[in-house]
Amino acid sequence: MASKTGVAERDEWSYSPTVGVGPLRFGMTVDEVVEAAEMLGQTKVSDCARDHAIFTPTWKVEVHRRGVAPSPPAVTAYVSQAVGLFCIAADAVHGPQVAYDGLPLVGRDLSELESDAIAYAEAMDVHFRYTPEGYAGPDDSGVVMRGQLVGQVLRSRPLFMVTRDGANTEWDSMPSEEYRVNGHSTA
């Protein structure tokens, strides 16, 4: 059920850089992702468009919550033929809450997340970073912040990643589908 902020009640998943998020571990096969995601709900597997010939074939595993009326996937996992699971996207409304050292990352108003990221960086004497679109987040190469329009508010949709085959960075590894959230380009 959505709260007045437009964000559903959500499970809490842990994030471990280069390891994974919740029950999903980087490097898993499609079958392993489907099995691990069963605790959250139903899965749908499809092929991703191959926009760049350098990448091996990639599959998208969409995980929809049980008991929730038809809605966007709570989690979308991207699995490359060469490296296995390399990207986990948490939906801003239906996805699990994932925190980075106590800083909640999923479904946040992006301006509030920016303020909290700055305060966190100052308190912990660490850095934070902006994406090319201007979204603030942790200074961790495994977290790429994206925006998802929820009503009139742009909310955080983090991607938890490792570098995929043929890419130099996580940013280069981002699935082309993640440039188009809610049918709109976010780039």
Short mmCIF file of N, CA and C in Angstrom, two decimals, residues 7-159:
data_model
loop_
_atom_site.label_atom_id
_atom_site.label_comp_id
_atom_site.label_asym_id
_atom_site.label_seq_id
_atom_site.Cartn_x
_atom_site.Cartn_y
_atom_site.Cartn_z
N VAL A 7 5.29 6.24 -1.89
CA VAL A 7 6.24 5.14 -1.81
C VAL A 7 5.61 4.01 -1.02
N ALA A 8 5.64 2.80 -1.59
CA ALA A 8 5.03 1.64 -0.95
C ALA A 8 5.83 1.20 0.27
N GLU A 9 5.13 0.49 1.17
CA GLU A 9 5.85 -0.16 2.26
C GLU A 9 6.82 -1.13 1.59
N ARG A 10 8.02 -1.23 2.13
CA ARG A 10 9.02 -2.03 1.42
C ARG A 10 9.87 -2.85 2.35
N ASP A 11 10.39 -3.96 1.80
CA ASP A 11 11.35 -4.77 2.52
C ASP A 11 12.66 -3.99 2.59
N GLU A 12 13.52 -4.36 3.53
CA GLU A 12 14.85 -3.77 3.60
C GLU A 12 15.87 -4.79 3.14
N TRP A 13 16.66 -4.40 2.17
CA TRP A 13 17.72 -5.26 1.65
C TRP A 13 19.06 -4.62 1.96
N SER A 14 20.06 -5.44 2.15
CA SER A 14 21.41 -4.93 2.39
C SER A 14 22.16 -4.84 1.07
N TYR A 15 23.12 -3.93 1.03
CA TYR A 15 23.98 -3.76 -0.14
C TYR A 15 25.41 -4.02 0.29
N SER A 16 26.10 -4.88 -0.46
CA SER A 16 27.52 -5.14 -0.23
C SER A 16 28.25 -4.86 -1.54
N PRO A 17 29.08 -3.83 -1.59
CA PRO A 17 29.79 -3.49 -2.83
C PRO A 17 30.49 -4.72 -3.42
N THR A 18 30.38 -4.88 -4.72
CA THR A 18 30.95 -5.97 -5.52
C THR A 18 30.39 -7.34 -5.17
N VAL A 19 29.48 -7.44 -4.18
CA VAL A 19 28.90 -8.72 -3.79
C VAL A 19 27.45 -8.83 -4.28
N GLY A 20 26.60 -7.86 -3.91
CA GLY A 20 25.21 -7.90 -4.34
C GLY A 20 24.28 -7.10 -3.46
N VAL A 21 22.98 -7.30 -3.70
CA VAL A 21 21.92 -6.60 -2.97
C VAL A 21 20.88 -7.63 -2.55
N GLY A 22 20.53 -7.61 -1.26
CA GLY A 22 19.54 -8.57 -0.76
C GLY A 22 19.95 -9.98 -1.13
N PRO A 23 19.03 -10.76 -1.70
CA PRO A 23 19.35 -12.15 -2.05
C PRO A 23 20.07 -12.29 -3.39
N LEU A 24 20.26 -11.19 -4.10
CA LEU A 24 20.86 -11.23 -5.43
C LEU A 24 22.37 -10.97 -5.35
N ARG A 25 23.14 -11.85 -5.96
CA ARG A 25 24.61 -11.76 -5.94
C ARG A 25 25.12 -11.55 -7.35
N PHE A 26 26.04 -10.61 -7.49
CA PHE A 26 26.63 -10.37 -8.81
C PHE A 26 27.27 -11.65 -9.32
N GLY A 27 27.10 -11.91 -10.62
CA GLY A 27 27.64 -13.10 -11.24
C GLY A 27 26.64 -14.23 -11.37
N MET A 28 25.47 -14.11 -10.72
CA MET A 28 24.45 -15.17 -10.81
C MET A 28 23.98 -15.35 -12.26
N THR A 29 23.55 -16.57 -12.56
CA THR A 29 22.92 -16.85 -13.85
C THR A 29 21.46 -16.40 -13.80
N VAL A 30 20.80 -16.41 -14.96
CA VAL A 30 19.38 -16.05 -15.00
C VAL A 30 18.58 -16.97 -14.08
N ASP A 31 18.83 -18.28 -14.16
CA ASP A 31 18.09 -19.23 -13.31
C ASP A 31 18.32 -18.97 -11.83
N GLU A 32 19.54 -18.63 -11.45
CA GLU A 32 19.83 -18.34 -10.04
C GLU A 32 19.13 -17.06 -9.59
N VAL A 33 19.06 -16.05 -10.46
CA VAL A 33 18.36 -14.82 -10.12
C VAL A 33 16.88 -15.10 -9.92
N VAL A 34 16.27 -15.86 -10.83
CA VAL A 34 14.86 -16.20 -10.71
C VAL A 34 14.59 -16.94 -9.40
N GLU A 35 15.43 -17.91 -9.08
CA GLU A 35 15.26 -18.66 -7.83
C GLU A 35 15.40 -17.76 -6.60
N ALA A 36 16.40 -16.90 -6.58
CA ALA A 36 16.63 -16.01 -5.44
C ALA A 36 15.51 -14.98 -5.29
N ALA A 37 14.92 -14.57 -6.41
CA ALA A 37 13.89 -13.52 -6.38
C ALA A 37 12.51 -14.05 -6.01
N GLU A 38 12.35 -15.36 -5.94
CA GLU A 38 11.04 -15.94 -5.62
C GLU A 38 10.48 -15.45 -4.29
N MET A 39 11.35 -15.08 -3.35
CA MET A 39 10.87 -14.59 -2.05
C MET A 39 10.09 -13.29 -2.19
N LEU A 40 10.39 -12.49 -3.22
CA LEU A 40 9.72 -11.21 -3.41
C LEU A 40 8.45 -11.36 -4.23
N GLY A 41 8.50 -12.17 -5.27
CA GLY A 41 7.31 -12.30 -6.11
C GLY A 41 7.57 -13.06 -7.39
N GLN A 42 6.75 -12.75 -8.37
CA GLN A 42 6.82 -13.41 -9.66
C GLN A 42 7.88 -12.76 -10.54
N THR A 43 8.51 -13.58 -11.39
CA THR A 43 9.54 -13.05 -12.27
C THR A 43 9.13 -13.19 -13.73
N LYS A 44 9.67 -12.32 -14.54
CA LYS A 44 9.48 -12.36 -15.99
C LYS A 44 10.85 -12.13 -16.61
N VAL A 45 11.27 -13.05 -17.47
CA VAL A 45 12.58 -12.95 -18.11
C VAL A 45 12.38 -12.57 -19.58
N SER A 46 13.17 -11.60 -20.05
CA SER A 46 13.12 -11.21 -21.46
C SER A 46 14.51 -10.84 -21.94
N ASP A 47 14.67 -10.83 -23.24
CA ASP A 47 15.95 -10.41 -23.84
C ASP A 47 16.03 -8.89 -23.82
N CYS A 48 17.23 -8.38 -23.63
CA CYS A 48 17.46 -6.94 -23.73
C CYS A 48 17.89 -6.62 -25.15
N ALA A 49 17.55 -5.44 -25.60
CA ALA A 49 18.02 -4.99 -26.90
C ALA A 49 19.54 -4.93 -26.85
N ARG A 50 20.16 -5.34 -27.91
CA ARG A 50 21.63 -5.33 -27.96
C ARG A 50 22.07 -4.05 -28.67
N ASP A 51 22.11 -2.96 -27.92
CA ASP A 51 22.44 -1.65 -28.49
C ASP A 51 23.93 -1.51 -28.81
N HIS A 52 24.77 -2.28 -28.13
CA HIS A 52 26.21 -2.16 -28.34
C HIS A 52 26.78 -3.55 -28.62
N ALA A 53 27.39 -3.72 -29.77
CA ALA A 53 27.90 -5.03 -30.18
C ALA A 53 29.01 -5.54 -29.26
N ILE A 54 29.63 -4.66 -28.51
CA ILE A 54 30.72 -5.07 -27.62
C ILE A 54 30.22 -5.97 -26.48
N PHE A 55 28.94 -5.82 -26.09
CA PHE A 55 28.40 -6.60 -24.98
C PHE A 55 27.84 -7.94 -25.46
N THR A 56 27.99 -8.97 -24.63
CA THR A 56 27.38 -10.26 -24.93
C THR A 56 25.87 -10.15 -24.71
N PRO A 57 25.09 -11.10 -25.21
CA PRO A 57 23.64 -11.05 -25.00
C PRO A 57 23.30 -10.87 -23.51
N THR A 58 22.24 -10.11 -23.27
CA THR A 58 21.84 -9.76 -21.91
C THR A 58 20.35 -10.02 -21.74
N TRP A 59 19.98 -10.50 -20.54
CA TRP A 59 18.59 -10.73 -20.20
C TRP A 59 18.19 -9.80 -19.08
N LYS A 60 16.90 -9.48 -19.09
CA LYS A 60 16.31 -8.64 -18.05
C LYS A 60 15.36 -9.54 -17.26
N VAL A 61 15.52 -9.56 -15.94
CA VAL A 61 14.64 -10.32 -15.06
C VAL A 61 13.85 -9.30 -14.24
N GLU A 62 12.55 -9.20 -14.52
CA GLU A 62 11.69 -8.28 -13.78
C GLU A 62 11.02 -9.06 -12.65
N VAL A 63 11.08 -8.49 -11.46
CA VAL A 63 10.49 -9.14 -10.29
C VAL A 63 9.33 -8.27 -9.81
N HIS A 64 8.12 -8.85 -9.88
CA HIS A 64 6.91 -8.14 -9.45
C HIS A 64 6.47 -8.67 -8.10
N ARG A 65 6.09 -7.78 -7.20
CA ARG A 65 5.65 -8.17 -5.86
C ARG A 65 4.39 -9.03 -5.93
N ARG A 66 4.32 -10.01 -5.05
CA ARG A 66 3.10 -10.82 -4.90
C ARG A 66 2.00 -9.96 -4.29
N GLY A 67 0.78 -10.18 -4.72
CA GLY A 67 -0.35 -9.52 -4.10
C GLY A 67 -0.51 -8.06 -4.44
N VAL A 68 0.35 -7.51 -5.27
CA VAL A 68 0.25 -6.11 -5.65
C VAL A 68 -0.42 -6.08 -7.02
N ALA A 69 -1.38 -5.19 -7.20
CA ALA A 69 -2.04 -5.05 -8.50
C ALA A 69 -0.97 -4.85 -9.57
N PRO A 70 -1.28 -5.15 -10.82
CA PRO A 70 -0.28 -4.97 -11.86
C PRO A 70 0.43 -3.62 -11.72
N SER A 71 1.74 -3.68 -11.66
CA SER A 71 2.54 -2.48 -11.44
C SER A 71 3.92 -2.70 -12.04
N PRO A 72 4.72 -1.65 -12.08
CA PRO A 72 6.09 -1.82 -12.56
C PRO A 72 6.83 -2.83 -11.69
N PRO A 73 7.89 -3.43 -12.21
CA PRO A 73 8.65 -4.38 -11.39
C PRO A 73 9.24 -3.70 -10.16
N ALA A 74 9.27 -4.42 -9.04
CA ALA A 74 9.90 -3.91 -7.82
C ALA A 74 11.41 -3.88 -7.99
N VAL A 75 11.93 -4.89 -8.67
CA VAL A 75 13.36 -5.01 -8.93
C VAL A 75 13.54 -5.46 -10.37
N THR A 76 14.52 -4.89 -11.03
CA THR A 76 14.89 -5.35 -12.36
C THR A 76 16.36 -5.73 -12.30
N ALA A 77 16.65 -6.99 -12.66
CA ALA A 77 18.03 -7.49 -12.65
C ALA A 77 18.47 -7.72 -14.08
N TYR A 78 19.71 -7.34 -14.37
CA TYR A 78 20.26 -7.50 -15.71
C TYR A 78 21.39 -8.52 -15.65
N VAL A 79 21.30 -9.53 -16.52
CA VAL A 79 22.24 -10.64 -16.50
C VAL A 79 22.89 -10.74 -17.87
N SER A 80 24.21 -10.65 -17.90
CA SER A 80 25.00 -10.77 -19.13
C SER A 80 25.44 -12.21 -19.31
N GLN A 81 25.47 -12.67 -20.56
CA GLN A 81 25.94 -14.02 -20.84
C GLN A 81 27.37 -14.22 -20.34
N ALA A 82 28.20 -13.18 -20.44
CA ALA A 82 29.62 -13.31 -20.09
C ALA A 82 29.90 -13.20 -18.59
N VAL A 83 29.24 -12.28 -17.88
CA VAL A 83 29.59 -12.04 -16.48
C VAL A 83 28.47 -12.35 -15.50
N GLY A 84 27.31 -12.77 -15.98
CA GLY A 84 26.20 -13.04 -15.09
C GLY A 84 25.54 -11.74 -14.63
N LEU A 85 24.90 -11.79 -13.46
CA LEU A 85 24.20 -10.61 -12.92
C LEU A 85 25.20 -9.48 -12.72
N PHE A 86 24.90 -8.33 -13.36
CA PHE A 86 25.81 -7.18 -13.23
C PHE A 86 25.10 -5.92 -12.80
N CYS A 87 23.77 -5.89 -12.82
CA CYS A 87 23.04 -4.67 -12.47
C CYS A 87 21.72 -5.02 -11.82
N ILE A 88 21.41 -4.35 -10.70
CA ILE A 88 20.16 -4.54 -9.97
C ILE A 88 19.56 -3.15 -9.77
N ALA A 89 18.36 -2.93 -10.34
CA ALA A 89 17.67 -1.65 -10.21
C ALA A 89 16.50 -1.82 -9.27
N ALA A 90 16.39 -0.93 -8.28
CA ALA A 90 15.29 -0.96 -7.32
C ALA A 90 14.28 0.14 -7.68
N ASP A 91 13.05 -0.26 -7.97
CA ASP A 91 12.00 0.69 -8.33
C ASP A 91 11.75 1.67 -7.19
N ALA A 92 11.55 2.94 -7.54
CA ALA A 92 11.38 3.99 -6.54
C ALA A 92 10.12 3.80 -5.69
N VAL A 93 9.10 3.16 -6.22
CA VAL A 93 7.85 2.99 -5.47
C VAL A 93 7.72 1.59 -4.88
N HIS A 94 7.98 0.56 -5.68
CA HIS A 94 7.70 -0.81 -5.27
C HIS A 94 8.93 -1.60 -4.82
N GLY A 95 10.12 -1.06 -5.05
CA GLY A 95 11.34 -1.79 -4.74
C GLY A 95 11.65 -1.84 -3.26
N PRO A 96 12.54 -2.75 -2.89
CA PRO A 96 12.97 -2.82 -1.50
C PRO A 96 13.79 -1.58 -1.13
N GLN A 97 13.81 -1.24 0.15
CA GLN A 97 14.66 -0.13 0.59
C GLN A 97 16.07 -0.68 0.75
N VAL A 98 17.00 0.03 0.20
CA VAL A 98 18.41 -0.34 0.31
C VAL A 98 19.13 0.90 0.82
N ALA A 99 19.94 0.72 1.85
CA ALA A 99 20.68 1.84 2.43
C ALA A 99 22.16 1.67 2.15
N TYR A 100 22.84 2.79 2.12
CA TYR A 100 24.29 2.81 1.99
C TYR A 100 24.82 3.37 3.30
N ASP A 101 25.38 2.53 4.13
CA ASP A 101 25.89 2.94 5.44
C ASP A 101 24.87 3.76 6.21
N GLY A 102 23.62 3.29 6.20
CA GLY A 102 22.54 3.96 6.94
C GLY A 102 21.80 5.02 6.16
N LEU A 103 22.26 5.38 4.97
CA LEU A 103 21.61 6.40 4.14
C LEU A 103 20.64 5.72 3.17
N PRO A 104 19.31 5.86 3.39
CA PRO A 104 18.34 5.22 2.50
C PRO A 104 18.47 5.78 1.08
N LEU A 105 18.48 4.88 0.09
CA LEU A 105 18.72 5.30 -1.29
C LEU A 105 17.51 5.17 -2.21
N VAL A 106 16.53 4.35 -1.87
CA VAL A 106 15.44 4.02 -2.81
C VAL A 106 14.19 4.86 -2.53
N GLY A 107 13.64 5.45 -3.60
CA GLY A 107 12.37 6.16 -3.50
C GLY A 107 12.43 7.51 -2.84
N ARG A 108 13.60 8.05 -2.72
CA ARG A 108 13.78 9.36 -2.06
C ARG A 108 13.54 10.50 -3.04
N ASP A 109 12.97 11.60 -2.55
CA ASP A 109 12.93 12.82 -3.34
C ASP A 109 14.40 13.16 -3.60
N LEU A 110 14.77 13.35 -4.86
CA LEU A 110 16.19 13.52 -5.18
C LEU A 110 16.83 14.74 -4.53
N SER A 111 16.06 15.81 -4.30
CA SER A 111 16.64 16.98 -3.63
C SER A 111 16.91 16.68 -2.16
N GLU A 112 16.03 15.90 -1.52
CA GLU A 112 16.27 15.50 -0.12
C GLU A 112 17.45 14.55 -0.02
N LEU A 113 17.54 13.62 -0.97
CA LEU A 113 18.67 12.69 -0.98
C LEU A 113 19.99 13.46 -1.14
N GLU A 114 19.99 14.47 -1.97
CA GLU A 114 21.20 15.28 -2.15
C GLU A 114 21.60 15.94 -0.83
N SER A 115 20.65 16.54 -0.14
CA SER A 115 20.95 17.18 1.15
C SER A 115 21.50 16.16 2.15
N ASP A 116 20.87 14.98 2.20
CA ASP A 116 21.33 13.94 3.13
C ASP A 116 22.70 13.40 2.73
N ALA A 117 22.97 13.29 1.42
CA ALA A 117 24.28 12.80 0.95
C ALA A 117 25.38 13.79 1.32
N ILE A 118 25.09 15.07 1.22
CA ILE A 118 26.07 16.10 1.60
C ILE A 118 26.32 16.03 3.11
N ALA A 119 25.25 15.96 3.90
CA ALA A 119 25.40 15.89 5.36
C ALA A 119 26.17 14.62 5.76
N TYR A 120 25.87 13.51 5.13
CA TYR A 120 26.57 12.25 5.41
C TYR A 120 28.06 12.40 5.09
N ALA A 121 28.36 12.94 3.93
CA ALA A 121 29.76 13.10 3.51
C ALA A 121 30.52 14.00 4.49
N GLU A 122 29.89 15.09 4.93
CA GLU A 122 30.54 15.98 5.88
C GLU A 122 30.74 15.30 7.23
N ALA A 123 29.72 14.59 7.72
CA ALA A 123 29.81 13.93 9.02
C ALA A 123 30.83 12.80 9.04
N MET A 124 30.93 12.07 7.94
CA MET A 124 31.82 10.90 7.87
C MET A 124 33.18 11.24 7.26
N ASP A 125 33.36 12.50 6.84
CA ASP A 125 34.59 12.95 6.19
C ASP A 125 34.92 12.07 4.97
N VAL A 126 33.88 11.86 4.14
CA VAL A 126 34.01 11.11 2.90
C VAL A 126 33.46 11.97 1.76
N HIS A 127 33.52 11.44 0.57
CA HIS A 127 33.02 12.17 -0.60
C HIS A 127 31.66 11.63 -1.01
N PHE A 128 30.94 12.41 -1.80
CA PHE A 128 29.76 11.94 -2.50
C PHE A 128 29.97 12.36 -3.94
N ARG A 129 29.13 11.88 -4.84
CA ARG A 129 29.32 12.25 -6.24
C ARG A 129 27.99 12.51 -6.92
N TYR A 130 28.08 13.23 -8.03
CA TYR A 130 26.93 13.51 -8.87
C TYR A 130 27.04 12.68 -10.15
N THR A 131 25.90 12.21 -10.63
CA THR A 131 25.88 11.55 -11.93
C THR A 131 25.90 12.64 -13.00
N PRO A 132 26.13 12.27 -14.26
CA PRO A 132 26.09 13.29 -15.32
C PRO A 132 24.75 14.04 -15.38
N GLU A 133 23.65 13.41 -14.92
CA GLU A 133 22.35 14.09 -14.91
C GLU A 133 22.20 15.03 -13.72
N GLY A 134 23.12 14.96 -12.75
CA GLY A 134 23.06 15.84 -11.59
C GLY A 134 22.46 15.21 -10.35
N TYR A 135 22.32 13.88 -10.30
CA TYR A 135 21.77 13.21 -9.13
C TYR A 135 22.90 12.89 -8.16
N ALA A 136 22.72 13.26 -6.89
CA ALA A 136 23.73 13.01 -5.87
C ALA A 136 23.55 11.63 -5.27
N GLY A 137 24.68 11.03 -4.87
CA GLY A 137 24.64 9.74 -4.22
C GLY A 137 25.98 9.41 -3.61
N PRO A 138 26.12 8.21 -3.07
CA PRO A 138 27.38 7.81 -2.44
C PRO A 138 28.51 7.79 -3.46
N ASP A 139 29.72 8.04 -2.98
CA ASP A 139 30.90 7.96 -3.84
C ASP A 139 31.38 6.52 -3.87
N ASP A 140 30.59 5.68 -4.53
CA ASP A 140 30.85 4.26 -4.62
C ASP A 140 30.62 3.89 -6.07
N SER A 141 31.63 3.34 -6.72
CA SER A 141 31.50 3.03 -8.14
C SER A 141 30.40 2.00 -8.41
N GLY A 142 29.95 1.30 -7.39
CA GLY A 142 28.91 0.29 -7.56
C GLY A 142 27.49 0.82 -7.43
N VAL A 143 27.32 2.12 -7.18
CA VAL A 143 26.00 2.72 -7.06
C VAL A 143 25.87 3.84 -8.08
N VAL A 144 24.91 3.70 -8.99
CA VAL A 144 24.64 4.75 -9.98
C VAL A 144 23.22 5.23 -9.72
N MET A 145 23.08 6.48 -9.32
CA MET A 145 21.75 7.03 -9.01
C MET A 145 21.05 7.43 -10.30
N ARG A 146 19.78 7.07 -10.38
CA ARG A 146 18.92 7.43 -11.50
C ARG A 146 17.67 8.09 -10.93
N GLY A 147 16.94 8.78 -11.78
CA GLY A 147 15.69 9.40 -11.38
C GLY A 147 14.50 8.67 -11.98
N GLN A 148 13.41 8.60 -11.21
CA GLN A 148 12.16 7.99 -11.68
C GLN A 148 11.03 8.93 -11.30
N LEU A 149 10.26 9.36 -12.27
CA LEU A 149 9.16 10.28 -12.01
C LEU A 149 8.01 9.52 -11.34
N VAL A 150 7.63 9.99 -10.14
CA VAL A 150 6.52 9.41 -9.38
C VAL A 150 5.57 10.58 -9.12
N GLY A 151 4.44 10.59 -9.82
CA GLY A 151 3.56 11.76 -9.74
C GLY A 151 4.30 12.96 -10.30
N GLN A 152 4.43 13.98 -9.48
CA GLN A 152 5.15 15.19 -9.90
C GLN A 152 6.56 15.27 -9.32
N VAL A 153 6.99 14.20 -8.62
CA VAL A 153 8.27 14.22 -7.92
C VAL A 153 9.25 13.25 -8.57
N LEU A 154 10.47 13.69 -8.74
CA LEU A 154 11.53 12.84 -9.25
C LEU A 154 12.15 12.12 -8.05
N ARG A 155 12.03 10.80 -8.03
CA ARG A 155 12.51 9.99 -6.91
C ARG A 155 13.70 9.15 -7.33
N SER A 156 14.44 8.71 -6.33
CA SER A 156 15.67 7.96 -6.58
C SER A 156 15.39 6.51 -6.95
N ARG A 157 16.07 6.06 -7.99
CA ARG A 157 16.02 4.68 -8.47
C ARG A 157 17.47 4.24 -8.63
N PRO A 158 18.09 3.76 -7.56
CA PRO A 158 19.51 3.41 -7.65
C PRO A 158 19.74 2.12 -8.45
N LEU A 159 20.86 2.10 -9.14
CA LEU A 159 21.34 0.89 -9.81
C LEU A 159 22.55 0.43 -9.03
#
